[in-house]
Amino acid sequence: MSSYDLLVVGSGLFGAIIAHEARAEGKTVLVVEKRDHIGGNCYTEEVDGIHVHKYGAHIFRTSDKSIWEYVEQFCEFNNFVNSPVANYKGELYNMPFNMNTFHALWGVVTPDEARAKIEEQRVACENPRNLEEHVLSLVGRDVYEKLVKGYTEKQWGKPCTELPPSIMRRIPLRMIYDNNYFNDRYQGIPIGGYTAVLEKMLEGCEVRLSTDYLADKEALDALASQVVYTGTLDSYFDYRFGPLEYRSLRFEHERLDVENYQGVAVMNFNDRETPYTRIIEHKHFEFGTQPTTVISREYPQEWTVGIEPFYPMEDAENRARFERYRELAEGEEKVRFGGRLGEYRYYDMQDTVKSALAKYAAWFGGNGVR
Ligand SMILES: Cc1cc2nc3c(=O)[nH]c(=O)nc-3n(C[C@H](O)[C@H](O)[C@H](O)COP(=O)(O)OP(=O)(O)OC[C@H]3O[C@@H](n4cnc5c(N)ncnc54)[C@H](O)[C@@H]3O)c2cc1C
């Protein structure tokens, strides 16, 4: 006899929604989590009353009202709007590329003047062979040199001349004075931090932290009649076809005895020389007025098995390898796979919510997104 109806492996957003939906239907749920805290990459930790996004800045956004309302069951969102600033060797530019950026770059005032400037700078290229040629043909020299090149090269660890154009198919140029990074209808940060949201989702479930499912799979499987696994697919199958590759990040968190370090939540560092890509000042996500602050420097880094996987490598080789693992996964009787790691996809939180609700409905019945 199994002790639980459902075992959920991983307490990130995907696993927590699956667990919540199962509890809501009266199922008994055990959640195992290999980290020493819940929440996966959405986890926030409180320091001096500031909610520190330990795995990178997380801004919730969606244009889908049903997703927004679903998450609102667990929190109230504040009215944070992401308006990052790009720092190129001390010159500051608003992001995304909009009339404020073009004015700072060239002193232009009207959209027509900005368009003319971009046109004058574009380096025509019919079949760009690499990212540099592609971006130069879209936006010209200044935007490329100051705002794209260094940041992208740090992010991917390669010169733009060796990166495929597909990394940035489009570069949205906004011909209005508007620094709101996102185009979504709804945007905000949960008041009280993401961990509180995840705690609410997991209410009524038994949660075991610091428990690696794969290290004790047989015994844990025996505890439940169904399993949902949200870890990496390749590790589940013991890397039989080789590892699925990722790009990783390293964060350096620092508490400072200053009230306001950089005046904005997200500052990008777009030159090649600064080793980090961004500094996050967490208090600005929640309009904090504390006397101290916490900042995090974000360093892109190579990924190897064992370090935190962040961004899946979207190339043909890894996609093909993933398909082979997916076929194996389909053959598993008791275990189902989901989440950004189980599906080897970059999922924003809204995609994760949508996928978890749709998968729950497909696996166990229910309505999907409501
Ligand atoms: C740097 C960064 C910034 C982001 N910023 C945003 C943003 O601004 N807005 C947005 O919408 N989205 C953002 N996202 C995406 C967001 O983090 C994801 O959508 C979300 O975290 C996915 O949830 P998940 O449960 O699928 O995965 P995860 O959060 O990775 O959770 C998986 C959990 O499973 C656990 N686990 C894995 N293997 C095992 C095992 N063997 N045994 C037990 N437990 C295991 C892991 O420890 C982890 O806790 C960002 C992502 C990153 C990487």
Short mmCIF file of C-alpha atoms and ligand atoms in Angstrom, two decimals:
data_model
loop_
_atom_site.label_atom_id
_atom_site.label_comp_id
_atom_site.label_asym_id
_atom_site.label_seq_id
_atom_site.Cartn_x
_atom_site.Cartn_y
_atom_site.Cartn_z
CA MET A 1 0.00 0.00 0.00
CA SER A 2 1.36 3.44 -0.96
CA SER A 3 1.29 6.07 1.78
CA TYR A 4 0.70 8.99 -0.62
CA ASP A 5 -1.38 9.43 -3.75
CA LEU A 6 1.31 11.55 -5.35
CA LEU A 7 5.04 12.10 -5.01
CA VAL A 8 6.29 15.38 -6.51
CA VAL A 9 10.02 15.65 -7.12
CA GLY A 10 11.09 19.30 -6.92
CA SER A 11 9.42 22.18 -5.06
CA GLY A 12 9.86 24.82 -7.79
CA LEU A 13 6.90 26.60 -9.34
CA PHE A 14 5.94 23.65 -11.53
CA GLY A 15 6.09 21.05 -8.77
CA ALA A 16 4.32 23.33 -6.29
CA ILE A 17 1.38 23.91 -8.66
CA ILE A 18 1.04 20.17 -9.34
CA ALA A 19 1.14 19.57 -5.57
CA HIS A 20 -1.42 22.31 -4.90
CA GLU A 21 -3.86 21.05 -7.53
CA ALA A 22 -3.59 17.51 -6.18
CA ARG A 23 -4.20 18.68 -2.60
CA ALA A 24 -7.19 20.73 -3.78
CA GLU A 25 -8.70 17.48 -5.04
CA GLY A 26 -8.11 15.82 -1.68
CA LYS A 27 -5.05 13.80 -2.71
CA THR A 28 -2.25 13.15 -0.24
CA VAL A 29 1.04 14.60 -1.51
CA LEU A 30 4.70 14.17 -0.63
CA VAL A 31 7.16 16.69 -2.10
CA VAL A 32 10.88 15.96 -2.09
CA GLU A 33 13.40 18.71 -2.76
CA LYS A 34 17.14 18.27 -3.03
CA ARG A 35 17.97 21.86 -2.05
CA ASP A 36 17.64 22.97 1.56
CA HIS A 37 14.75 25.29 0.71
CA ILE A 38 11.56 25.24 -1.34
CA GLY A 39 10.82 27.36 -4.41
CA GLY A 40 13.39 26.26 -7.01
CA ASN A 41 14.76 29.24 -8.90
CA CYS A 42 11.91 31.50 -7.75
CA TYR A 43 13.19 31.27 -4.16
CA THR A 44 13.60 34.56 -2.28
CA GLU A 45 15.40 34.91 1.04
CA GLU A 46 14.69 37.71 3.50
CA VAL A 47 17.69 39.84 4.56
CA ASP A 48 17.02 43.01 6.60
CA GLY A 49 13.40 42.94 5.41
CA ILE A 50 14.53 42.79 1.75
CA HIS A 51 13.43 39.81 -0.37
CA VAL A 52 16.59 38.69 -2.13
CA HIS A 53 16.04 36.83 -5.43
CA LYS A 54 18.75 34.23 -4.85
CA TYR A 55 18.68 32.76 -8.37
CA GLY A 56 18.37 35.94 -10.41
CA ALA A 57 15.78 38.70 -10.81
CA HIS A 58 12.25 37.31 -11.13
CA ILE A 59 9.55 39.61 -12.45
CA PHE A 60 6.14 38.08 -12.98
CA ARG A 61 4.38 39.15 -16.14
CA THR A 62 1.67 37.87 -18.44
CA SER A 63 -1.03 39.07 -20.78
CA ASP A 64 -3.18 36.08 -19.87
CA LYS A 65 -5.72 37.15 -17.28
CA SER A 66 -6.45 33.59 -16.15
CA ILE A 67 -2.76 33.02 -15.30
CA TRP A 68 -2.53 36.33 -13.43
CA GLU A 69 -5.66 35.52 -11.44
CA TYR A 70 -4.47 32.00 -10.72
CA VAL A 71 -1.29 33.31 -9.08
CA GLU A 72 -3.23 36.06 -7.29
CA GLN A 73 -4.86 33.29 -5.22
CA PHE A 74 -1.52 33.02 -3.45
CA CYS A 75 -0.36 36.64 -3.21
CA GLU A 76 -1.00 40.25 -3.92
CA PHE A 77 1.21 41.72 -6.64
CA ASN A 78 2.75 45.17 -6.30
CA ASN A 79 2.99 47.65 -9.20
CA PHE A 80 6.68 47.16 -10.04
CA VAL A 81 7.52 47.88 -13.68
CA ASN A 82 10.83 46.62 -14.98
CA SER A 83 12.83 49.52 -16.47
CA PRO A 84 16.44 48.37 -16.54
CA VAL A 85 19.34 50.70 -17.25
CA ALA A 86 22.28 49.74 -19.46
CA ASN A 87 25.69 50.93 -18.31
CA TYR A 88 28.31 51.13 -21.07
CA LYS A 89 31.59 52.36 -19.59
CA GLY A 90 29.71 54.86 -17.41
CA GLU A 91 27.33 56.01 -20.16
CA LEU A 92 23.74 55.17 -19.17
CA TYR A 93 21.01 54.12 -21.59
CA ASN A 94 17.40 53.14 -21.02
CA MET A 95 16.22 49.68 -22.01
CA PRO A 96 14.50 48.33 -24.00
CA PHE A 97 15.74 50.28 -27.03
CA ASN A 98 13.32 53.19 -27.20
CA MET A 99 13.23 56.91 -27.89
CA ASN A 100 14.98 57.63 -24.55
CA THR A 101 17.85 55.36 -25.66
CA PHE A 102 18.07 56.97 -29.10
CA HIS A 103 17.99 60.46 -27.61
CA ALA A 104 20.87 59.58 -25.26
CA LEU A 105 22.85 57.98 -28.11
CA TRP A 106 22.39 60.62 -30.81
CA GLY A 107 20.47 63.59 -29.39
CA VAL A 108 17.55 62.84 -31.74
CA VAL A 109 14.11 63.94 -30.59
CA THR A 110 11.51 62.59 -33.02
CA PRO A 111 10.89 59.00 -34.19
CA ASP A 112 11.67 60.05 -37.78
CA GLU A 113 15.06 61.38 -36.71
CA ALA A 114 15.77 58.12 -34.84
CA ARG A 115 14.76 56.00 -37.85
CA ALA A 116 16.95 58.08 -40.16
CA LYS A 117 19.93 57.65 -37.81
CA ILE A 118 19.46 53.87 -37.66
CA GLU A 119 19.10 53.71 -41.44
CA GLU A 120 22.33 55.71 -41.86
CA GLN A 121 24.20 53.30 -39.56
CA ARG A 122 22.87 49.97 -40.84
CA VAL A 123 25.37 47.75 -42.62
CA ALA A 124 23.31 45.95 -45.26
CA CYS A 125 23.86 42.20 -45.43
CA GLU A 126 21.48 39.86 -47.24
CA ASN A 127 22.60 36.57 -45.73
CA PRO A 128 24.28 37.27 -42.40
CA ARG A 129 26.58 34.42 -41.41
CA ASN A 130 26.88 35.39 -37.76
CA LEU A 131 25.27 37.49 -35.04
CA GLU A 132 27.51 40.51 -35.65
CA GLU A 133 26.53 40.79 -39.33
CA HIS A 134 22.89 40.20 -38.45
CA VAL A 135 22.69 42.88 -35.73
CA LEU A 136 24.67 45.43 -37.76
CA SER A 137 22.20 44.95 -40.60
CA LEU A 138 19.25 45.54 -38.26
CA VAL A 139 20.33 48.37 -35.96
CA GLY A 140 23.71 49.66 -37.12
CA ARG A 141 27.02 50.30 -35.43
CA ASP A 142 26.26 52.34 -32.26
CA VAL A 143 23.49 50.14 -30.85
CA TYR A 144 25.51 47.04 -31.72
CA GLU A 145 28.84 48.24 -30.29
CA LYS A 146 27.50 49.85 -27.13
CA LEU A 147 24.46 47.81 -26.22
CA VAL A 148 24.58 44.39 -27.85
CA LYS A 149 28.13 43.19 -28.45
CA GLY A 150 29.79 43.07 -25.02
CA TYR A 151 26.71 41.90 -23.13
CA THR A 152 25.97 39.10 -25.61
CA GLU A 153 29.59 37.95 -25.74
CA LYS A 154 29.71 37.71 -21.94
CA GLN A 155 26.39 35.92 -21.86
CA TRP A 156 27.38 33.24 -24.36
CA GLY A 157 31.13 33.15 -23.71
CA LYS A 158 31.91 33.61 -27.45
CA PRO A 159 32.55 36.49 -29.84
CA CYS A 160 29.47 37.63 -31.79
CA THR A 161 31.28 36.64 -34.99
CA GLU A 162 31.07 33.01 -33.78
CA LEU A 163 27.44 33.13 -32.63
CA PRO A 164 24.53 32.23 -34.91
CA PRO A 165 22.13 35.02 -36.03
CA SER A 166 19.25 32.93 -34.62
CA ILE A 167 20.09 34.02 -31.03
CA MET A 168 18.41 37.36 -31.78
CA ARG A 169 16.07 36.99 -34.65
CA ARG A 170 14.41 40.32 -33.99
CA ILE A 171 15.56 43.39 -32.10
CA PRO A 172 12.50 45.32 -31.02
CA LEU A 173 13.00 49.06 -31.49
CA ARG A 174 10.36 51.05 -29.69
CA MET A 175 9.70 54.38 -31.35
CA ILE A 176 8.05 55.89 -28.27
CA TYR A 177 9.40 57.24 -24.98
CA ASP A 178 8.65 54.17 -22.86
CA ASN A 179 11.14 52.35 -20.61
CA ASN A 180 8.80 49.51 -19.58
CA TYR A 181 10.82 46.43 -20.55
CA PHE A 182 7.80 44.22 -21.08
CA ASN A 183 4.75 44.54 -23.31
CA ASP A 184 2.51 42.43 -21.08
CA ARG A 185 -0.83 43.56 -19.71
CA TYR A 186 0.02 42.43 -16.14
CA GLN A 187 3.35 42.78 -14.33
CA GLY A 188 4.53 42.83 -10.73
CA ILE A 189 6.36 41.26 -7.81
CA PRO A 190 4.49 39.30 -5.13
CA ILE A 191 4.35 41.45 -1.98
CA GLY A 192 6.25 39.48 0.66
CA GLY A 193 8.47 37.62 -1.84
CA TYR A 194 8.12 34.49 -3.95
CA THR A 195 8.92 32.04 -1.15
CA ALA A 196 5.66 32.98 0.60
CA VAL A 197 3.77 32.22 -2.65
CA LEU A 198 5.38 28.81 -2.92
CA GLU A 199 4.72 28.11 0.77
CA LYS A 200 1.03 28.78 0.22
CA MET A 201 0.96 26.54 -2.83
CA LEU A 202 2.51 23.73 -0.79
CA GLU A 203 0.15 24.08 2.18
CA GLY A 204 -1.17 20.69 3.28
CA CYS A 205 1.63 18.73 1.56
CA GLU A 206 4.46 16.98 3.35
CA VAL A 207 7.75 18.50 2.19
CA ARG A 208 11.13 16.84 2.69
CA LEU A 209 14.06 19.15 2.01
CA SER A 210 17.68 18.12 1.25
CA THR A 211 16.34 14.91 -0.29
CA ASP A 212 17.67 13.83 -3.66
CA TYR A 213 15.06 11.61 -5.29
CA LEU A 214 17.57 9.97 -7.60
CA ALA A 215 19.75 8.91 -4.67
CA ASP A 216 16.84 7.00 -3.11
CA LYS A 217 14.49 6.46 -6.04
CA GLU A 218 13.26 2.96 -5.31
CA ALA A 219 12.29 3.66 -1.70
CA LEU A 220 10.62 6.97 -2.56
CA ASP A 221 8.73 5.50 -5.52
CA ALA A 222 7.34 2.85 -3.21
CA LEU A 223 5.73 5.56 -1.06
CA ALA A 224 3.35 6.87 -3.72
CA SER A 225 1.13 5.52 -6.47
CA GLN A 226 2.05 8.31 -8.93
CA VAL A 227 5.19 10.41 -9.40
CA VAL A 228 5.74 13.80 -11.06
CA TYR A 229 9.42 14.52 -11.64
CA THR A 230 10.63 18.10 -12.32
CA GLY A 231 14.40 17.53 -12.29
CA THR A 232 16.66 17.13 -15.33
CA LEU A 233 15.67 14.41 -17.77
CA ASP A 234 19.23 13.28 -18.58
CA SER A 235 20.09 12.72 -14.90
CA TYR A 236 16.92 10.63 -14.48
CA PHE A 237 18.24 8.28 -17.18
CA ASP A 238 21.77 8.39 -15.82
CA TYR A 239 23.07 10.46 -18.80
CA ARG A 240 22.66 7.43 -21.08
CA PHE A 241 22.83 9.52 -24.27
CA GLY A 242 25.20 12.13 -22.82
CA PRO A 243 24.31 15.31 -20.90
CA LEU A 244 21.83 17.89 -22.13
CA GLU A 245 23.87 21.08 -22.13
CA TYR A 246 23.10 24.39 -20.43
CA ARG A 247 24.50 27.86 -19.99
CA SER A 248 24.90 28.63 -16.31
CA LEU A 249 25.15 31.66 -14.03
CA ARG A 250 26.94 32.45 -10.82
CA PHE A 251 25.63 35.01 -8.33
CA GLU A 252 27.65 37.06 -5.86
CA HIS A 253 25.35 38.47 -3.19
CA GLU A 254 26.50 41.37 -1.02
CA ARG A 255 24.80 43.21 1.87
CA LEU A 256 25.85 46.87 2.02
CA ASP A 257 25.44 49.52 4.69
CA VAL A 258 24.07 52.03 2.21
CA GLU A 259 20.46 52.96 1.67
CA ASN A 260 20.42 53.09 -2.11
CA TYR A 261 23.30 51.63 -4.15
CA GLN A 262 22.32 52.10 -7.80
CA GLY A 263 18.84 53.64 -7.81
CA VAL A 264 17.28 50.92 -9.96
CA ALA A 265 16.48 47.21 -9.54
CA VAL A 266 18.36 46.02 -12.63
CA MET A 267 21.49 47.59 -14.12
CA ASN A 268 23.07 45.82 -17.10
CA PHE A 269 26.80 46.20 -17.77
CA ASN A 270 27.13 46.15 -21.54
CA ASP A 271 30.88 46.52 -22.02
CA ARG A 272 33.05 43.43 -22.53
CA GLU A 273 35.54 44.33 -19.75
CA THR A 274 33.18 44.29 -16.71
CA PRO A 275 33.07 40.58 -15.87
CA TYR A 276 29.45 40.50 -14.74
CA THR A 277 26.39 41.15 -16.91
CA ARG A 278 24.07 42.68 -14.32
CA ILE A 279 23.78 44.04 -10.82
CA ILE A 280 20.43 43.52 -9.15
CA GLU A 281 19.49 45.74 -6.18
CA HIS A 282 16.66 43.75 -4.65
CA LYS A 283 14.98 46.37 -2.46
CA HIS A 284 13.84 48.30 -5.56
CA PHE A 285 11.57 45.40 -6.57
CA GLU A 286 9.44 46.27 -3.56
CA PHE A 287 10.17 50.00 -3.20
CA GLY A 288 12.13 49.24 0.00
CA THR A 289 13.08 52.01 2.41
CA GLN A 290 15.40 49.99 4.68
CA PRO A 291 18.67 51.66 5.80
CA THR A 292 20.72 48.83 4.23
CA THR A 293 20.68 47.14 0.83
CA VAL A 294 21.53 43.83 -0.85
CA ILE A 295 23.00 43.63 -4.35
CA SER A 296 23.78 40.62 -6.53
CA ARG A 297 26.31 40.52 -9.33
CA GLU A 298 25.41 38.06 -12.08
CA TYR A 299 28.24 36.25 -13.88
CA PRO A 300 27.54 33.98 -16.86
CA GLN A 301 29.52 30.77 -16.64
CA GLU A 302 30.19 27.52 -18.45
CA TRP A 303 28.01 24.64 -17.37
CA THR A 304 29.25 21.17 -16.48
CA VAL A 305 27.32 18.31 -14.88
CA GLY A 306 26.89 19.13 -11.18
CA ILE A 307 26.55 22.91 -11.38
CA GLU A 308 23.19 24.68 -11.52
CA PRO A 309 21.64 24.44 -15.03
CA PHE A 310 19.96 27.70 -16.09
CA TYR A 311 19.48 28.23 -19.82
CA PRO A 312 19.10 25.19 -22.14
CA MET A 313 21.34 25.28 -25.23
CA GLU A 314 18.88 25.59 -28.08
CA ASP A 315 20.98 23.87 -30.72
CA ALA A 316 20.19 20.95 -33.00
CA GLU A 317 22.49 18.51 -31.21
CA ASN A 318 20.91 19.05 -27.79
CA ARG A 319 17.37 19.07 -29.21
CA ALA A 320 18.03 15.70 -30.88
CA ARG A 321 19.47 14.30 -27.64
CA PHE A 322 16.45 15.59 -25.74
CA GLU A 323 14.11 13.80 -28.17
CA ARG A 324 15.85 10.51 -27.42
CA TYR A 325 15.39 11.05 -23.68
CA ARG A 326 11.76 12.08 -24.25
CA GLU A 327 11.05 8.77 -25.98
CA LEU A 328 12.45 6.93 -22.98
CA ALA A 329 10.36 9.08 -20.64
CA GLU A 330 7.20 8.12 -22.53
CA GLY A 331 7.93 4.50 -21.68
CA GLU A 332 7.90 5.15 -17.92
CA GLU A 333 4.70 3.89 -16.36
CA LYS A 334 4.48 5.58 -13.01
CA VAL A 335 6.61 8.70 -13.48
CA ARG A 336 5.58 11.80 -15.43
CA PHE A 337 7.95 14.60 -16.42
CA GLY A 338 7.46 18.36 -16.44
CA GLY A 339 8.85 21.80 -15.66
CA ARG A 340 11.72 23.66 -17.26
CA LEU A 341 14.23 20.88 -16.50
CA GLY A 342 11.98 17.91 -17.28
CA GLU A 343 11.01 19.49 -20.61
CA TYR A 344 14.46 21.04 -21.32
CA ARG A 345 12.93 24.43 -22.17
CA TYR A 346 13.36 27.99 -21.09
CA TYR A 347 10.07 28.75 -19.40
CA ASP A 348 9.11 32.12 -17.96
CA MET A 349 6.99 31.79 -14.84
CA GLN A 350 3.80 32.38 -16.82
CA ASP A 351 4.76 29.49 -19.16
CA THR A 352 5.51 27.33 -16.14
CA VAL A 353 2.10 28.07 -14.60
CA LYS A 354 0.33 27.37 -17.88
CA SER A 355 2.25 24.17 -18.51
CA ALA A 356 1.74 22.86 -14.94
CA LEU A 357 -2.03 23.42 -15.07
CA ALA A 358 -2.36 21.92 -18.56
CA LYS A 359 -0.21 18.92 -17.62
CA TYR A 360 -2.11 18.37 -14.38
CA ALA A 361 -5.36 18.35 -16.35
CA ALA A 362 -3.94 15.94 -18.95
CA TRP A 363 -2.47 13.57 -16.38
CA PHE A 364 -5.05 13.60 -13.62
CA GLY A 365 -8.16 15.28 -15.02
CA GLY A 366 -9.23 18.81 -14.05
CA ASN A 367 -9.66 21.97 -16.06
CA GLY A 368 -6.18 23.24 -16.94
CA VAL A 369 -5.95 27.05 -16.84
CA ARG A 370 -9.06 28.41 -15.18
C1 LIG B 1 18.30 33.71 -13.95
C2 LIG B 1 16.85 33.49 -14.20
C3 LIG B 1 15.98 34.56 -14.18
C4 LIG B 1 14.63 34.37 -14.43
N1 LIG B 1 13.82 35.47 -14.42
C5 LIG B 1 12.51 35.31 -14.69
C6 LIG B 1 11.66 36.47 -14.74
O1 LIG B 1 12.07 37.61 -14.51
N2 LIG B 1 10.35 36.26 -15.03
C7 LIG B 1 9.82 35.02 -15.29
O2 LIG B 1 8.63 34.90 -15.56
N3 LIG B 1 10.61 33.91 -15.22
C8 LIG B 1 11.94 34.02 -14.94
N4 LIG B 1 12.74 32.92 -14.89
C9 LIG B 1 12.15 31.57 -15.10
C10 LIG B 1 11.66 30.87 -13.81
O3 LIG B 1 12.75 30.71 -12.93
C11 LIG B 1 11.06 29.50 -14.17
O4 LIG B 1 9.93 29.66 -14.99
C12 LIG B 1 10.64 28.64 -12.98
O5 LIG B 1 11.54 28.69 -11.92
C13 LIG B 1 10.50 27.19 -13.41
O6 LIG B 1 10.04 26.40 -12.34
P1 LIG B 1 10.34 24.83 -12.32
O7 LIG B 1 9.62 24.28 -11.14
O8 LIG B 1 10.05 24.23 -13.65
O9 LIG B 1 11.92 24.69 -12.16
P2 LIG B 1 12.89 25.00 -10.92
O10 LIG B 1 12.58 26.31 -10.33
O11 LIG B 1 14.27 24.76 -11.41
O12 LIG B 1 12.51 23.87 -9.85
C14 LIG B 1 12.93 22.53 -9.97
C15 LIG B 1 13.20 22.03 -8.56
O13 LIG B 1 13.46 20.62 -8.62
C16 LIG B 1 14.50 20.33 -7.70
N5 LIG B 1 15.11 19.05 -8.11
C17 LIG B 1 15.78 18.81 -9.26
N6 LIG B 1 16.23 17.53 -9.26
C18 LIG B 1 15.83 16.97 -8.09
C19 LIG B 1 16.02 15.69 -7.51
N7 LIG B 1 16.70 14.72 -8.13
N8 LIG B 1 15.50 15.46 -6.29
C20 LIG B 1 14.80 16.42 -5.62
N9 LIG B 1 14.61 17.67 -6.14
C21 LIG B 1 15.13 17.94 -7.35
C22 LIG B 1 15.42 21.53 -7.85
O14 LIG B 1 16.30 21.63 -6.73
C23 LIG B 1 14.44 22.68 -7.94
O15 LIG B 1 14.12 23.19 -6.67
C24 LIG B 1 14.11 33.07 -14.68
C25 LIG B 1 14.99 31.99 -14.70
C26 LIG B 1 16.34 32.19 -14.47
C27 LIG B 1 17.26 31.02 -14.55
#
